[in-house]
Steps between C-alpha positions, in 0.01 A plus 500: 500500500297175458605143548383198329557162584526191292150305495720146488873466568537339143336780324811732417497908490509638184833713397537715260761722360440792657766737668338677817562882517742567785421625780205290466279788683220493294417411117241315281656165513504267779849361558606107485740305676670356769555189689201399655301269242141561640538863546526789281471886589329744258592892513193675361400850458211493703388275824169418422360267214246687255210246570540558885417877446240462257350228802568720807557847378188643294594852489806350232489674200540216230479570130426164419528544107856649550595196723373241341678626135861527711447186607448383137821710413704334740379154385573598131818568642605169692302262213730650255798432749660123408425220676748293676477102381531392865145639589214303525136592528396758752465354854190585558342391185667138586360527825149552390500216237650292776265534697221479228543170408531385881906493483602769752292346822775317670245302626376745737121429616389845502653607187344229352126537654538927414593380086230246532265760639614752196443305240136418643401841398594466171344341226604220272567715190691751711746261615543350193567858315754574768694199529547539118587828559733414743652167331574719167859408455445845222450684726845500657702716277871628498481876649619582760205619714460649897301229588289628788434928342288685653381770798662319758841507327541808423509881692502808451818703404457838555846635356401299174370614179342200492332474792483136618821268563433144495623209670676201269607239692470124545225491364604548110503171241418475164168481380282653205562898565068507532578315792553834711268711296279248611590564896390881456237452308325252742634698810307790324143304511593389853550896586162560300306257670590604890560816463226755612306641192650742305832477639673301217461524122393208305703236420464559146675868590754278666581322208555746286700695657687184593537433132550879394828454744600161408525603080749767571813268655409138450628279159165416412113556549305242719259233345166553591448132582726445732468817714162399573614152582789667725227717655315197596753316660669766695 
């Protein structure tokens, strides 16, 4: 069982139409509701997050070609899912352009001195490429899209023919469906990058199999251009 909690009283839980499986023992979905507005409890199939035992547990067995082309099944699945009118851009993506163009500081000194200190490492034609990126009003899109996918949303389900179960939550808005493509895809470089040697496959194995997943359930097949924009900003 995991427990989230609302980042900002204002920003609402998602809810979705989804009718738990009594006796709510166990299952692949997390279940929504209640009373309390800042807290929701998710029923999950297993107890620990997938990135925490790739982080702590070596010994893991992960077929990282298999996982990464569920994961692009089950996005296939929800971007072909409709998308409620009332839903606005992914939280965190807001957050991040916020705070990009200096809007999400609430005039706290440190936050201010640690962006100032960021953007002193970059160079003038990398911020200006990224706040375009960022300020692309095209960008935003209509599907309805997880909004935060990746390792440390999802776990392993054991009694699944699938294999993973992953979290949807809060976190959902509408967006460009690259926009979570995107999230692995970058999350796969990250993985690359840290990892010991040899332990994970390329990203370019990533994507693929990503991809290979993501043709067989979703409505349409990504543009090039904008996954590697999505990739870049996640």
């Amino acid at each position: 069982r995991w427990i989230r909690t609302a980042p900002d009283p204002r920003q609402k839980f998602a809810r979705m139409d989804i009718t738990p499986p009594a006796p709510l023992e166990s299952g692949s979905r997390f279940v929504i509701g209640g009373t309390d507005p800042s807290e929701r409890s998710y029923v999950l199939p297993g107890a620990t997050p997938m990135v925490e035992q790739l982080l702590t547990d070596p010994t893991t067995p992960f077929n990282w070609e298999d996982t990464y082309s569920q994961w692009g099944q089950l996005l296939g699945t929800l971007h072909a899912s409709p998308a409620p009118v009332e839903h606005e851009a992914p939280p965190a993506r807001t957050r991040v352009r916020r705070w990009w163009n200096g809007g999400d500081l609430h005039s706290d000194p440190w936050r201010v001195e640690s962006r100032a200190l960021f953007f002193d490492e970059l160079n003038t034609e990398c911020v200006s490429s990224l706040t375009e990126l960022f300020n692309d009003a095209r960008r935003d899109g209509n599907t309805l899209v997880h909004g935060w996918a990746g390792f440390g949303q999802s776990v392993f389900d054991r009694n699944s023919e699938n294999g993973i179960a992953a979290i949807l939550g809060e976190d959902i808005g509408v967006a460009n469906p690259e926009f979570d493509l995107g999230a692995l895809l970058a999350q796969s470089v990250e993985l690359a990058v840290f990892s010991p040697p040899g332990t994970m496959p390329q990203p370019s194995q990533c994507r693929a199999a990503l991809l290979h997943g993501y043709s067989a359930t979703a409505p349409r097949e990504p543009d090039a251009g904008e996954l590697n924009a999505s990739c870049i900003e996640n």
